[in-house]
């Protein structure tokens, strides 16, 4: 994918990444391509997998009552990687420089985006430190139907992406 005029565009078919995103007053796009709106001031599971868990904290922003992403937390390798407006933390220790935060996890800044890349899992999490988060996963059998959360289950079927939502297993911190 390449960012062209503020939109992600596919540039080649081989080794494509599945992308899930949330933007603004949160508008969501699942790995399978379903689009929906889901609002609420709470912490939500974007993606849950046996090896990692990605959560966003949505809070009211502005004066109209809409919500936006205040922070992103990724749990992987027994560590907690926390991206917030004021700091990037690994197990509660602040990190400022780009580079490796863990032998298999790198951090990079590009413009307003902060990106965590988990090499072994072929996972990238990009956040603009405001209202947009992009989650990229390899679109292969490793994750096919084996993820859950607001990003869907990545099985190629948009009709069942939000089945997990009805069970109540998405929100983790009700307000």
Short mmCIF file of C-alpha atoms in Angstrom, two decimals:
data_model
loop_
_atom_site.label_atom_id
_atom_site.label_comp_id
_atom_site.label_asym_id
_atom_site.label_seq_id
_atom_site.Cartn_x
_atom_site.Cartn_y
_atom_site.Cartn_z
CA UNK A 1 0.00 0.00 0.00
CA UNK A 2 1.02 3.58 -0.57
CA UNK A 3 -0.45 6.75 0.87
CA UNK A 4 -1.57 8.97 -2.01
CA UNK A 5 -3.58 12.14 -1.33
CA UNK A 6 -4.40 10.96 2.21
CA UNK A 7 -5.73 7.55 1.09
CA UNK A 8 -4.16 4.10 1.07
CA UNK A 9 -3.85 2.61 -2.42
CA UNK A 10 -2.76 -0.90 -3.33
CA UNK A 11 0.43 -0.81 -5.38
CA UNK A 12 1.01 -4.52 -6.01
CA UNK A 13 -0.77 -7.80 -5.53
CA UNK A 14 2.06 -9.96 -4.17
CA UNK A 15 2.70 -9.91 -0.45
CA UNK A 16 -0.22 -7.58 0.09
CA UNK A 17 -1.04 -6.54 3.60
CA UNK A 18 -4.52 -6.62 5.00
CA UNK A 19 -5.33 -3.22 6.47
CA UNK A 20 -7.77 -2.22 9.15
CA UNK A 21 -8.23 1.38 10.15
CA UNK A 22 -10.17 3.67 12.42
CA UNK A 23 -10.44 7.38 11.74
CA UNK A 24 -12.14 10.41 13.18
CA UNK A 25 -15.45 10.08 15.03
CA UNK A 26 -14.60 6.67 14.73
CA UNK A 27 -15.20 5.32 11.29
CA UNK A 28 -13.87 1.77 10.94
CA UNK A 29 -12.69 -0.37 8.03
CA UNK A 30 -12.08 -4.07 8.72
CA UNK A 31 -9.42 -6.35 7.26
CA UNK A 32 -12.13 -7.88 5.05
CA UNK A 33 -13.28 -4.46 3.78
CA UNK A 34 -16.43 -3.80 5.81
CA UNK A 35 -17.01 -0.15 6.74
CA UNK A 36 -18.99 0.95 9.79
CA UNK A 37 -19.23 3.59 12.50
CA UNK A 38 -18.85 2.81 16.16
CA UNK A 39 -18.74 5.50 18.83
CA UNK A 40 -18.08 5.46 22.51
CA UNK A 41 -15.64 6.65 25.15
CA UNK A 42 -14.00 3.41 26.17
CA UNK A 43 -11.03 1.12 25.58
CA UNK A 44 -11.63 -1.25 22.67
CA UNK A 45 -9.93 -4.30 21.22
CA UNK A 46 -8.97 -3.56 17.64
CA UNK A 47 -7.24 -6.93 17.05
CA UNK A 48 -6.88 -9.97 19.28
CA UNK A 49 -4.66 -12.90 18.25
CA UNK A 50 -2.92 -15.65 20.21
CA UNK A 51 0.40 -13.75 19.90
CA UNK A 52 -0.70 -10.13 20.33
CA UNK A 53 -3.49 -7.80 21.41
CA UNK A 54 -4.08 -4.26 20.08
CA UNK A 55 -6.31 -1.90 22.01
CA UNK A 56 -7.31 1.74 21.53
CA UNK A 57 -8.58 4.18 24.12
CA UNK A 58 -11.25 6.47 22.71
CA UNK A 59 -12.12 9.65 24.61
CA UNK A 60 -14.38 12.66 23.95
CA UNK A 61 -12.60 15.28 21.86
CA UNK A 62 -13.74 18.74 20.95
CA UNK A 63 -17.01 20.20 22.21
CA UNK A 64 -19.49 18.20 20.12
CA UNK A 65 -19.25 14.93 22.08
CA UNK A 66 -17.50 12.96 19.34
CA UNK A 67 -14.73 10.57 20.34
CA UNK A 68 -11.20 10.10 19.05
CA UNK A 69 -8.26 7.83 19.81
CA UNK A 70 -6.22 9.01 22.80
CA UNK A 71 -3.79 6.10 22.93
CA UNK A 72 -2.89 2.74 21.41
CA UNK A 73 -1.60 -0.23 23.39
CA UNK A 74 -0.05 -3.37 21.91
CA UNK A 75 0.70 -6.39 24.07
CA UNK A 76 3.20 -8.79 22.52
CA UNK A 77 6.25 -10.81 23.61
CA UNK A 78 5.17 -10.40 27.24
CA UNK A 79 5.60 -6.62 27.00
CA UNK A 80 3.24 -3.66 26.78
CA UNK A 81 3.95 -1.07 24.07
CA UNK A 82 1.92 2.08 24.76
CA UNK A 83 1.59 4.97 22.30
CA UNK A 84 0.12 8.13 23.82
CA UNK A 85 0.14 11.80 22.81
CA UNK A 86 2.92 12.68 25.22
CA UNK A 87 5.00 9.50 25.30
CA UNK A 88 5.91 6.13 23.87
CA UNK A 89 6.34 3.57 26.60
CA UNK A 90 7.53 -0.01 26.86
CA UNK A 91 6.48 -1.60 30.15
CA UNK A 92 6.02 1.89 31.64
CA UNK A 93 9.50 3.10 30.62
CA UNK A 94 9.46 6.10 28.25
CA UNK A 95 11.22 5.74 24.88
CA UNK A 96 11.92 8.65 22.57
CA UNK A 97 14.22 7.54 19.77
CA UNK A 98 13.42 5.49 16.70
CA UNK A 99 14.96 2.03 16.56
CA UNK A 100 14.45 -1.30 18.24
CA UNK A 101 12.34 -1.30 21.41
CA UNK A 102 12.73 -5.07 21.69
CA UNK A 103 14.80 -7.48 19.58
CA UNK A 104 11.76 -8.02 17.29
CA UNK A 105 9.94 -4.67 17.59
CA UNK A 106 10.96 -1.40 15.95
CA UNK A 107 9.66 2.14 16.33
CA UNK A 108 9.66 4.76 13.58
CA UNK A 109 8.36 8.32 13.24
CA UNK A 110 7.26 9.61 9.83
CA UNK A 111 5.56 12.98 9.75
CA UNK A 112 2.80 12.89 12.34
CA UNK A 113 2.72 9.06 12.40
CA UNK A 114 4.31 6.80 14.98
CA UNK A 115 4.69 3.22 13.74
CA UNK A 116 5.45 0.03 15.63
CA UNK A 117 6.61 -2.87 13.47
CA UNK A 118 6.58 -6.43 14.81
CA UNK A 119 8.83 -8.30 12.38
CA UNK A 120 8.09 -11.88 13.41
CA UNK A 121 4.33 -11.30 13.29
CA UNK A 122 4.46 -9.25 10.07
CA UNK A 123 2.37 -6.67 11.90
CA UNK A 124 2.59 -2.87 11.75
CA UNK A 125 0.58 -0.38 13.79
CA UNK A 126 0.63 3.25 12.59
CA UNK A 127 -1.02 6.02 14.60
CA UNK A 128 -1.15 9.74 13.80
CA UNK A 129 -1.25 10.59 17.52
CA UNK A 130 -4.72 12.00 17.06
CA UNK A 131 -7.60 10.32 15.33
CA UNK A 132 -6.28 7.74 12.84
CA UNK A 133 -4.85 4.27 13.38
CA UNK A 134 -3.83 1.81 10.67
CA UNK A 135 -3.10 -1.84 11.39
CA UNK A 136 -1.33 -3.88 8.71
CA UNK A 137 -1.10 -7.70 8.77
CA UNK A 138 0.18 -10.11 6.16
CA UNK A 139 -2.83 -11.37 4.24
CA UNK A 140 -1.90 -15.04 4.48
CA UNK A 141 -3.17 -18.16 6.17
CA UNK A 142 -1.35 -17.31 9.41
CA UNK A 143 -4.14 -14.87 10.33
CA UNK A 144 -7.04 -16.04 8.16
CA UNK A 145 -9.99 -16.38 10.54
CA UNK A 146 -7.64 -16.30 13.56
CA UNK A 147 -8.04 -12.66 14.61
CA UNK A 148 -10.97 -10.92 16.27
CA UNK A 149 -11.97 -7.45 17.41
CA UNK A 150 -13.22 -4.28 15.77
CA UNK A 151 -10.94 -5.07 12.79
CA UNK A 152 -12.94 -8.24 12.06
CA UNK A 153 -11.77 -11.81 11.63
CA UNK A 154 -9.88 -11.56 8.30
CA UNK A 155 -11.59 -14.52 6.66
CA UNK A 156 -12.61 -12.82 3.40
CA UNK A 157 -16.27 -12.47 4.44
CA UNK A 158 -17.44 -8.97 5.39
CA UNK A 159 -20.78 -10.28 6.67
CA UNK A 160 -19.32 -11.87 9.83
CA UNK A 161 -16.67 -9.30 10.75
CA UNK A 162 -18.59 -7.95 13.74
CA UNK A 163 -19.83 -11.21 15.20
CA UNK A 164 -17.51 -10.68 18.17
CA UNK A 165 -19.13 -7.31 18.89
CA UNK A 166 -22.45 -8.93 19.77
CA UNK A 167 -20.79 -11.11 22.43
CA UNK A 168 -19.50 -8.07 24.30
CA UNK A 169 -15.88 -9.17 23.93
CA UNK A 170 -14.66 -5.95 22.29
CA UNK A 171 -14.89 -3.23 24.94
CA UNK A 172 -12.43 -3.72 27.77
CA UNK A 173 -12.94 -0.63 29.94
CA UNK A 174 -16.49 0.69 30.08
CA UNK A 175 -17.06 4.31 31.17
#
